[in-house]
Short mmCIF file of C-alpha atoms in Angstrom, two decimals:
data_model
loop_
_atom_site.label_atom_id
_atom_site.label_comp_id
_atom_site.label_asym_id
_atom_site.label_seq_id
_atom_site.Cartn_x
_atom_site.Cartn_y
_atom_site.Cartn_z
CA MET M 17 0.02 0.02 0.07
CA SER M 18 2.75 2.37 0.98
CA THR M 19 4.87 1.51 -1.98
CA PHE M 20 1.89 1.81 -4.39
CA ALA M 21 1.20 5.47 -3.04
CA THR M 22 4.90 6.31 -3.21
CA ASN M 23 4.94 5.28 -6.90
CA LEU M 24 1.84 7.11 -7.64
CA THR M 25 3.30 10.22 -6.11
CA THR M 26 6.36 9.98 -8.19
CA SER M 27 4.36 9.56 -11.27
CA GLU M 28 2.25 12.80 -10.60
CA LEU M 29 5.56 14.67 -9.85
CA LYS M 30 6.92 13.38 -13.21
CA ILE M 31 3.76 14.54 -15.06
CA GLU M 32 3.74 17.96 -13.45
CA ALA M 33 7.52 18.40 -14.29
CA ASP M 34 6.74 17.48 -17.93
CA CYS M 35 3.88 19.95 -18.04
CA LEU M 36 6.12 22.58 -16.50
CA PHE M 37 8.83 22.12 -19.13
CA SER M 38 6.32 22.14 -21.90
CA ARG M 39 4.81 25.47 -20.77
CA LYS M 40 8.25 26.94 -20.62
CA ARG M 41 9.12 25.55 -24.02
CA LEU M 42 5.87 27.00 -25.53
CA VAL M 43 6.61 30.40 -23.92
CA ASN M 44 10.20 30.31 -25.20
CA PHE M 45 8.92 29.72 -28.66
CA SER M 46 5.87 31.68 -28.62
CA LEU M 47 7.29 34.97 -27.52
CA PRO M 48 9.85 35.27 -30.44
CA ALA M 49 7.06 34.03 -32.81
CA LEU M 50 4.89 36.94 -31.52
CA VAL M 51 7.68 39.44 -32.04
CA LEU M 52 8.28 38.11 -35.48
CA VAL M 53 4.67 38.36 -36.45
CA TYR M 54 4.52 41.88 -35.03
CA LEU M 55 7.57 42.97 -37.09
CA ILE M 56 6.04 41.50 -40.15
CA TYR M 57 2.94 43.46 -39.48
CA VAL M 58 4.84 46.58 -39.09
CA PHE M 59 6.78 45.94 -42.30
CA PHE M 60 3.69 46.02 -44.28
CA ALA M 61 1.49 48.37 -42.32
CA PHE M 62 4.04 51.17 -42.36
CA ASP M 63 4.69 50.32 -46.15
CA VAL M 64 8.48 49.87 -45.63
CA PRO M 65 8.82 48.60 -49.29
CA GLY M 66 7.53 51.82 -50.48
CA LEU M 67 9.96 53.90 -48.52
CA ALA M 68 12.68 53.68 -51.27
CA ALA M 69 10.11 54.59 -53.92
CA ARG M 70 9.00 57.66 -51.98
CA ALA M 71 12.44 58.89 -51.12
CA HIS M 72 13.86 61.90 -52.74
CA TRP M 73 17.50 60.72 -52.94
CA GLU M 74 18.54 63.86 -55.20
CA ASN M 75 17.08 66.10 -52.51
CA GLY M 76 19.06 64.29 -49.74
CA LYS M 77 22.20 64.56 -51.96
CA THR M 78 21.83 68.20 -52.29
CA LEU M 79 21.09 68.63 -48.48
CA VAL M 80 24.31 66.71 -47.52
CA SER M 81 26.44 68.61 -50.09
CA ASP M 82 25.01 72.02 -48.86
CA SER M 83 26.10 71.10 -45.39
CA TYR M 84 29.89 71.27 -46.44
CA SER M 85 29.76 73.47 -49.21
CA TYR M 86 28.53 76.94 -50.27
CA LYS M 87 27.23 78.30 -53.60
CA THR M 88 27.96 81.57 -55.44
CA HIS M 89 25.02 83.22 -57.22
CA ILE M 90 25.53 85.04 -60.64
CA GLU M 91 22.34 86.69 -61.29
CA ARG M 92 21.14 88.95 -64.11
CA ASP M 93 17.93 91.00 -63.99
CA ASN M 94 16.40 90.24 -67.44
CA ARG M 95 14.44 93.51 -67.46
CA SER M 96 17.41 95.86 -66.70
CA GLY M 97 20.44 93.76 -67.72
CA GLN M 98 22.17 94.25 -64.39
CA VAL M 99 24.35 91.54 -63.23
CA SER M 100 25.25 90.97 -59.64
CA ALA M 101 27.25 88.34 -57.74
CA ALA M 102 26.61 87.09 -54.15
CA ILE M 103 27.82 84.19 -51.92
CA GLU M 104 24.62 82.21 -50.80
CA GLY M 105 22.69 84.92 -52.57
CA GLU M 106 22.60 87.16 -49.59
CA ARG M 107 23.20 90.93 -49.46
CA LYS M 108 25.64 90.37 -46.57
CA GLY M 109 27.82 88.38 -48.96
CA ALA M 110 27.22 90.51 -52.01
CA TYR M 111 30.20 91.73 -54.20
CA PRO M 112 30.24 95.37 -54.69
CA ALA M 113 28.72 96.72 -57.83
CA GLY M 114 30.77 96.19 -60.83
CA GLU M 115 32.77 93.28 -59.20
CA ALA M 116 32.53 89.52 -59.39
CA PRO M 117 34.81 86.41 -58.82
CA ASP M 118 37.61 85.80 -61.03
CA TRP M 119 35.74 83.09 -63.02
CA VAL M 120 33.05 85.73 -64.24
CA THR M 121 33.96 88.31 -66.85
CA LEU M 122 31.54 91.21 -66.78
CA GLY M 123 30.58 93.20 -69.91
CA GLU M 124 28.03 93.56 -72.40
CA THR M 125 27.89 89.76 -72.61
CA THR M 126 28.87 88.26 -69.15
CA VAL M 127 30.85 85.13 -69.52
CA ILE M 128 30.75 82.78 -66.61
CA ASP M 129 33.37 80.05 -66.88
CA LEU M 130 32.29 77.03 -64.87
CA GLU M 131 35.49 74.99 -66.03
CA ASP M 132 35.82 71.79 -67.76
CA GLY M 133 34.25 73.29 -70.87
CA HIS M 134 31.01 74.52 -69.22
CA VAL M 135 30.57 78.11 -70.23
CA VAL M 136 27.52 80.26 -69.60
CA ARG M 137 26.97 83.59 -71.52
CA PHE M 138 24.46 86.28 -70.35
CA GLY M 139 23.89 88.09 -73.68
CA PRO M 140 21.77 91.23 -74.18
CA ASP M 141 18.72 89.15 -75.13
CA THR M 142 19.83 85.41 -74.99
CA VAL M 143 21.34 83.15 -72.38
CA GLU M 144 23.51 80.31 -73.80
CA TYR M 145 25.01 77.33 -71.96
CA GLU M 146 27.75 75.38 -73.77
CA ILE M 147 27.82 71.72 -72.29
CA PRO M 148 30.61 69.51 -73.44
CA GLY M 149 29.41 66.25 -75.02
CA TYR M 150 25.66 67.70 -75.40
CA GLY M 151 25.84 70.90 -77.27
CA THR M 152 24.65 74.58 -76.66
CA VAL M 153 21.50 75.36 -74.92
CA ARG M 154 19.80 78.82 -75.67
CA ALA M 155 17.20 80.46 -73.86
CA THR M 156 15.41 83.84 -74.72
CA PRO M 157 13.22 85.16 -71.85
CA SER M 158 10.54 87.73 -72.49
CA ARG M 159 7.77 88.98 -70.31
CA SER M 160 5.22 88.20 -73.01
CA ALA M 161 6.23 84.91 -74.49
CA GLY M 162 7.80 83.40 -71.40
CA VAL M 163 11.22 81.57 -71.86
CA GLN M 164 11.89 80.25 -75.39
CA ALA M 165 14.42 77.48 -75.12
CA GLU M 166 16.48 75.94 -78.02
CA LEU M 167 17.87 72.65 -77.31
CA PRO M 168 20.13 70.31 -79.33
CA LEU M 169 18.29 67.66 -81.43
CA GLY M 170 17.24 64.44 -79.51
CA ASP M 171 15.59 63.54 -76.28
CA VAL M 172 15.77 66.03 -73.47
CA PRO M 173 17.97 64.64 -70.78
CA ASP M 174 16.73 64.12 -67.04
CA TRP M 175 19.02 67.00 -65.98
CA ILE M 176 17.22 69.60 -68.11
CA ASN M 177 13.89 70.74 -67.03
CA VAL M 178 12.14 73.04 -69.52
CA SER M 179 8.67 74.63 -69.63
CA LYS M 180 7.07 77.63 -71.02
CA ASN M 181 8.04 79.84 -68.29
CA ARG M 182 11.24 78.18 -66.83
CA LEU M 183 14.50 76.39 -67.96
CA ALA M 184 16.59 74.72 -65.40
CA ILE M 185 19.98 72.93 -66.11
CA THR M 186 21.69 71.00 -63.45
CA THR M 187 25.14 69.60 -64.21
CA ASP M 188 28.33 68.63 -62.15
CA ALA M 189 29.79 71.99 -62.88
CA GLY M 190 26.88 74.21 -61.65
CA ARG M 191 23.28 75.04 -62.31
CA LEU M 192 21.57 77.54 -64.52
CA THR M 193 17.99 78.75 -64.08
CA VAL M 194 16.25 81.01 -66.52
CA THR M 195 12.74 82.61 -65.93
CA ARG M 196 10.98 85.61 -67.37
CA ASN M 197 12.65 88.15 -64.93
CA ARG M 198 15.92 86.79 -64.19
CA SER M 199 18.77 84.43 -65.14
CA GLU M 200 20.74 82.81 -62.37
CA VAL M 201 23.90 80.68 -62.34
CA PHE M 202 24.76 78.73 -59.14
CA ARG M 203 28.32 77.38 -58.71
CA TYR M 204 29.34 75.08 -55.57
CA PHE M 205 32.46 75.19 -53.76
CA THR M 206 33.84 73.04 -50.79
CA GLY M 207 34.03 74.87 -47.53
CA TRP M 208 32.36 77.30 -45.26
CA GLU M 209 33.04 80.70 -47.18
CA LEU M 210 32.83 84.02 -45.20
CA PHE M 211 33.22 82.09 -41.86
CA TRP M 212 36.02 84.26 -40.61
CA PHE M 213 35.41 87.54 -42.56
CA THR M 214 32.74 88.94 -44.83
CA LEU M 215 33.31 90.43 -48.15
CA ASP M 216 33.37 93.96 -46.63
CA SER M 217 36.00 93.19 -44.14
CA PRO M 218 39.56 94.53 -45.01
CA TYR M 219 40.79 91.14 -43.74
CA TYR M 220 39.02 89.00 -46.15
CA GLY M 221 40.99 86.79 -48.45
CA LYS M 222 44.20 87.27 -46.53
CA SER M 223 46.27 84.09 -45.59
CA PHE M 224 47.24 83.15 -42.10
CA PRO M 225 50.87 84.49 -42.30
CA GLU M 226 49.54 87.85 -43.54
CA LEU M 227 47.06 87.95 -40.64
CA ALA M 228 49.84 86.88 -38.26
CA GLY M 229 51.98 89.92 -39.48
CA LEU M 230 48.93 92.24 -38.88
CA VAL M 231 48.41 90.83 -35.48
CA ALA M 232 52.34 91.60 -34.89
CA GLN M 233 51.62 95.08 -36.03
CA GLY M 234 49.00 95.70 -33.45
CA GLU M 235 45.63 94.80 -35.22
CA ALA M 236 44.80 91.86 -33.22
CA GLY M 237 41.78 93.65 -31.77
CA ALA M 238 40.49 94.78 -35.04
CA ILE M 239 40.88 91.31 -36.43
CA LEU M 240 39.13 89.76 -33.53
CA TYR M 241 36.34 92.45 -33.74
CA ASP M 242 35.59 91.66 -37.46
CA PHE M 243 35.53 87.89 -36.81
CA TRP M 244 33.20 88.41 -33.66
CA THR M 245 30.84 90.69 -35.51
CA ASN M 246 30.74 88.46 -38.60
CA LYS M 247 27.16 89.34 -40.02
CA MET M 248 26.63 86.14 -41.90
CA TRP M 249 27.83 83.57 -39.35
CA ARG M 250 26.91 85.61 -36.33
CA HIS M 251 29.56 84.27 -34.00
CA GLN M 252 28.52 86.74 -31.17
CA ASP M 253 24.78 85.60 -31.46
CA VAL M 254 25.95 81.98 -31.54
CA ALA M 255 28.05 82.16 -28.41
CA TRP M 256 25.23 84.01 -26.46
CA ALA M 257 22.89 81.41 -27.61
CA ILE M 258 24.99 78.56 -26.38
CA PHE M 259 25.36 80.40 -22.93
CA GLU M 260 21.46 80.71 -22.81
CA THR M 261 21.14 77.05 -23.49
CA ILE M 262 23.61 76.04 -20.77
CA LEU M 263 21.91 78.47 -18.50
CA MET M 264 18.45 76.99 -19.06
CA ALA M 265 19.71 73.52 -18.28
CA PHE M 266 21.71 74.75 -15.20
CA LEU M 267 18.63 76.91 -13.61
CA GLY M 268 16.17 74.23 -14.39
CA THR M 269 18.09 71.44 -13.02
CA LEU M 270 19.35 73.19 -9.88
CA GLY M 271 16.01 74.75 -9.12
CA ALA M 272 14.24 71.29 -9.49
CA ALA M 273 16.64 69.81 -6.89
CA MET M 274 16.01 72.61 -4.40
CA VAL M 275 12.25 72.27 -4.70
CA ALA M 276 12.21 68.34 -4.85
CA LEU M 277 14.64 67.84 -1.75
CA PRO M 278 12.21 69.10 0.98
CA LEU M 279 9.22 67.61 -0.82
CA ALA M 280 10.94 64.27 -0.79
CA PHE M 281 11.04 64.42 3.03
CA MET M 282 7.23 64.63 2.77
CA ALA M 283 6.87 61.59 0.63
CA THR M 284 8.79 59.08 2.72
CA ARG M 285 7.52 56.80 5.44
CA ASN M 286 10.42 57.03 7.69
CA PHE M 287 10.27 60.88 7.92
CA ASN M 288 6.62 61.57 7.51
CA PRO M 289 4.06 59.47 9.37
CA MET M 290 1.05 61.05 7.77
CA LYS M 291 -0.12 58.71 5.11
CA SER M 292 -2.39 61.28 3.25
CA VAL M 293 0.29 63.79 2.90
CA ARG M 294 2.69 61.14 1.48
CA PHE M 295 0.11 60.00 -0.92
CA ALA M 296 -0.71 63.64 -2.05
CA THR M 297 3.06 64.35 -2.41
CA ARG M 298 3.61 61.23 -4.50
CA ARG M 299 0.70 61.98 -6.77
CA VAL M 300 2.18 65.52 -7.37
CA PHE M 301 5.39 63.86 -8.40
CA ASP M 302 3.65 61.52 -10.74
CA PHE M 303 1.70 64.32 -12.33
CA VAL M 304 4.46 66.84 -13.07
CA ARG M 305 6.90 64.08 -14.42
CA GLY M 306 4.11 62.37 -16.17
CA VAL M 307 3.66 65.35 -18.55
CA ASP M 308 6.50 65.66 -20.96
CA ALA M 309 8.93 68.69 -20.91
CA LEU M 310 7.76 69.85 -24.32
CA ILE M 311 4.11 69.99 -23.13
CA TRP M 312 5.16 72.06 -20.04
CA THR M 313 7.15 74.27 -22.50
CA VAL M 314 4.09 75.00 -24.61
CA VAL M 315 1.93 75.59 -21.50
CA LEU M 316 4.55 77.94 -19.70
CA ALA M 317 5.15 79.65 -23.02
CA ARG M 318 1.61 80.49 -23.25
CA ALA M 319 1.40 81.84 -19.61
CA PHE M 320 4.76 83.62 -19.39
CA GLY M 321 5.62 84.19 -23.03
CA PRO M 322 8.70 83.02 -24.89
CA GLY M 323 12.12 83.33 -23.47
CA PRO M 324 15.03 81.41 -21.93
CA LEU M 325 13.34 81.74 -18.38
CA THR M 326 10.26 79.76 -19.66
CA GLY M 327 12.57 77.12 -20.67
CA ALA M 328 14.11 76.84 -17.55
CA LEU M 329 10.74 76.73 -15.75
CA ALA M 330 9.73 73.84 -17.95
CA ILE M 331 12.83 71.90 -17.02
CA LEU M 332 12.37 72.79 -13.39
CA VAL M 333 8.72 71.47 -13.46
CA THR M 334 9.45 68.22 -15.23
CA ASP M 335 12.57 67.33 -13.25
CA THR M 336 10.96 68.23 -9.78
CA GLY M 337 8.77 65.25 -10.16
CA THR M 338 11.61 62.95 -11.27
CA PHE M 339 13.93 64.26 -8.55
CA GLY M 340 11.22 63.91 -5.97
CA LYS M 341 10.81 60.25 -6.71
CA ILE M 342 14.44 59.59 -6.76
CA PHE M 343 15.37 61.58 -3.57
CA SER M 344 12.46 60.11 -1.71
CA GLU M 345 13.56 56.49 -2.67
CA ALA M 346 17.18 57.45 -1.36
CA LEU M 347 15.85 58.83 1.83
CA GLU M 348 13.78 55.65 2.58
CA ASN M 349 16.85 53.61 2.44
CA VAL M 350 19.01 55.66 4.96
CA ASP M 351 20.78 53.94 7.84
CA GLN M 352 18.72 54.75 10.96
CA LYS M 353 21.67 54.03 13.17
CA GLN M 354 23.64 56.91 12.05
CA ILE M 355 20.63 59.21 12.84
CA GLU M 356 20.42 57.73 16.30
CA GLY M 357 24.00 58.47 16.84
CA VAL M 358 23.60 62.19 16.02
CA GLN M 359 20.35 62.17 18.18
CA SER M 360 22.46 60.75 21.04
CA THR M 361 24.49 63.84 21.16
CA GLY M 362 21.48 65.91 21.81
CA ALA M 363 20.91 67.18 18.28
CA ASN M 364 17.56 68.70 17.38
CA ALA M 365 15.50 67.67 14.22
CA PRO M 366 17.28 69.95 11.76
CA GLN M 367 20.53 68.90 13.08
CA ARG M 368 19.78 65.28 12.72
CA TYR M 369 18.70 65.84 9.06
CA ARG M 370 21.91 67.79 8.42
CA PHE M 371 24.42 65.47 9.97
CA GLY M 372 22.55 62.17 9.96
CA VAL M 373 20.71 62.11 6.72
CA ILE M 374 22.27 64.47 4.23
CA PRO M 375 25.56 62.98 4.36
CA GLN M 376 24.25 59.52 3.44
CA VAL M 377 22.04 60.60 0.47
CA THR M 378 24.56 63.26 -0.89
CA PRO M 379 26.31 60.89 -3.34
CA VAL M 380 23.03 59.77 -4.63
CA LEU M 381 21.66 63.25 -4.91
CA LEU M 382 24.90 64.83 -6.64
CA SER M 383 25.06 61.91 -9.09
CA GLN M 384 21.60 62.28 -10.25
CA LEU M 385 21.83 65.93 -10.32
CA LEU M 386 24.85 66.01 -12.53
CA TYR M 387 23.47 63.46 -14.85
CA PHE M 388 20.25 65.40 -15.32
CA LEU M 389 22.33 68.51 -15.92
CA GLU M 390 24.10 66.75 -18.72
CA SER M 391 20.81 65.50 -20.06
CA ASN M 392 19.04 68.82 -19.89
CA THR M 393 21.70 70.42 -21.79
CA ARG M 394 20.34 68.42 -24.78
CA SER M 395 16.79 68.93 -23.86
CA ALA M 396 17.27 72.71 -23.62
CA THR M 397 18.23 72.85 -27.25
CA VAL M 398 14.87 71.51 -28.19
CA ILE M 399 12.99 73.49 -25.62
CA GLY M 400 14.79 76.62 -26.78
CA ALA M 401 13.47 76.17 -30.26
CA ILE M 402 9.82 76.39 -28.81
CA THR M 403 10.41 79.16 -26.25
CA GLY M 404 12.53 81.24 -28.48
CA GLY M 405 16.03 81.16 -26.83
CA GLY M 406 19.25 79.46 -27.01
CA ILE M 407 21.08 77.51 -29.87
CA GLY M 408 17.88 75.70 -30.63
CA LEU M 409 16.13 78.91 -32.03
CA LEU M 410 19.05 79.50 -34.36
CA LEU M 411 18.91 76.08 -35.37
CA THR M 412 15.26 76.02 -36.16
CA GLN M 413 15.69 79.31 -38.07
CA ALA M 414 18.37 78.02 -40.24
CA ILE M 415 16.42 74.81 -40.92
CA ILE M 416 13.11 76.79 -41.89
CA THR M 417 14.90 78.91 -44.44
CA GLN M 418 15.94 75.85 -46.53
CA LYS M 419 18.87 77.84 -47.80
CA ASP M 420 22.10 77.94 -45.70
CA TRP M 421 22.48 74.16 -44.59
CA GLU M 422 26.05 74.79 -43.91
CA GLU M 423 24.94 77.04 -41.05
CA VAL M 424 22.72 74.00 -39.86
CA ALA M 425 25.67 71.92 -39.91
CA TYR M 426 27.67 74.55 -37.93
CA TYR M 427 25.03 74.59 -35.21
CA ILE M 428 24.78 70.83 -35.05
CA VAL M 429 28.58 70.66 -34.63
CA LEU M 430 28.40 73.24 -31.67
CA ILE M 431 25.80 71.38 -30.01
CA ILE M 432 27.66 68.21 -30.26
CA LEU M 433 30.72 69.94 -28.67
CA MET M 434 28.59 71.63 -26.00
CA VAL M 435 27.09 68.19 -24.99
CA MET M 436 30.62 66.70 -25.06
CA LEU M 437 31.96 69.50 -22.71
CA MET M 438 29.14 69.09 -20.43
CA ASP M 439 29.62 65.44 -20.18
CA TRP M 440 33.24 65.95 -19.23
CA PHE M 441 32.40 68.71 -16.79
CA SER M 442 29.85 66.64 -15.05
CA GLY M 443 32.13 63.60 -15.02
CA TRP M 444 34.89 65.70 -13.59
CA LEU M 445 32.61 67.45 -11.06
CA ARG M 446 31.21 64.11 -10.00
CA LYS M 447 34.57 62.72 -9.29
CA ARG M 448 35.57 65.83 -7.27
CA LEU M 449 32.52 66.14 -5.19
CA ILE M 450 31.75 62.40 -4.56
CA GLN M 451 35.07 60.65 -4.63
CA GLY M 452 37.03 63.47 -3.13
CA GLU M 453 40.18 64.94 -4.43
CA THR M 454 42.28 62.70 -6.38
CA ARG M 455 45.29 61.32 -4.39
CA LYS M 456 48.63 62.58 -5.34
CA LYS M 457 50.83 60.05 -7.10
CA ARG M 458 53.58 58.71 -5.18
CA ARG M 459 57.05 59.22 -6.23
CA PRO M 460 58.60 56.10 -7.83
CA ARG M 461 61.03 54.43 -5.62
CA ASP M 462 64.75 54.70 -6.61
CA PRO M 463 65.83 51.19 -7.71
CA LYS M 464 69.45 52.12 -6.33
CA VAL M 465 68.03 52.63 -2.86
CA LYS M 466 67.40 49.22 -1.24
CA PRO M 467 64.64 49.00 1.27
CA LEU M 468 65.65 48.45 4.98
CA LEU M 469 64.80 44.96 6.08
CA LEU M 470 63.88 44.67 9.72
CA PRO M 471 64.66 41.36 11.54
#
């Protein structure tokens, strides 16, 4: 009887073990299968195969090339016949009247040499473009008949776009656009032109040795002033915008820590016995951190108007909830023995908090504070684009213009450098404040001096 019962129990255990292994095996195979099915659904639901067909590769290529190059505009007013030259087509980069780059010959017929046999001529009535291997394209603009184009015989290539009112030719040498009112040639060059000095600066076009010689003659201040007040790249405005971005992150992070620390004591069980107050405080933390910083930015900008201070307040509100949760959890894990030791000396409540609690949570508080300072430096860039302050505003303005993408690349490079600098600074400060000062390195022992061996 006993043996039969024992055998029956063993059989039941074996069946249960087999069922358990079967369930685990099913789970191990079903979860990857569900993920695979979901990915297949996403693949067709979001029309991933159609992305390649909808992508504008030429626009992307142009955008990338614009980020590291600039274009010079040679424009003729078809009504007056006046020809002007400008870098990026801006008045701040315009050549003086009657002047042009050395590859442009001004006259009754303006000749634009795009090199490699590509030559554009702005005649009194007709615009010509000699294209090696294809022939000469002629366009006669008029206000009544539009643009009359004459092309070589054969099919029209893809790089020529011709209509009644417009002719556009894009080649590796440059681009020609002819409309009723104007004819314009774009030629691309690698580099960030006018980054140092604008065309109206007496230092434009000078080499580094020439500038060094002028510095030796006492013109260092004038050279620095011309660079600092560059009207195209706005170095002065960019430096102030970066300062505003860092200031937004610093004020928002520090203000959130100062507000969250006293509230964190109200949300902990070991420092606040009132359950209702703890519950209310924790729900406030959940509310302010549950709403994204961008939403708070829009709300506060509506209430206080645009500006860097609004961005700092948005960071403060959002991080108050996050800091409150982190700080309260750190306070709940403090060692009560250290607090009791301080209390045994006759310390009052503030002194117990100051000498028994704060030293224990300081490493956690500082570590989180410095991490969020680094993170908020990136967030302040996006917030600044909404509130109208910081480097984010300049970046948004440069993107909206759809013209000077080298400025967009410049701002992105500065943002990356700013984040890297804040990362290094927060790491250095964390090491100094939390781990203390680094120990001095010991002097290496002289191999000729033998240590004294005691018996």
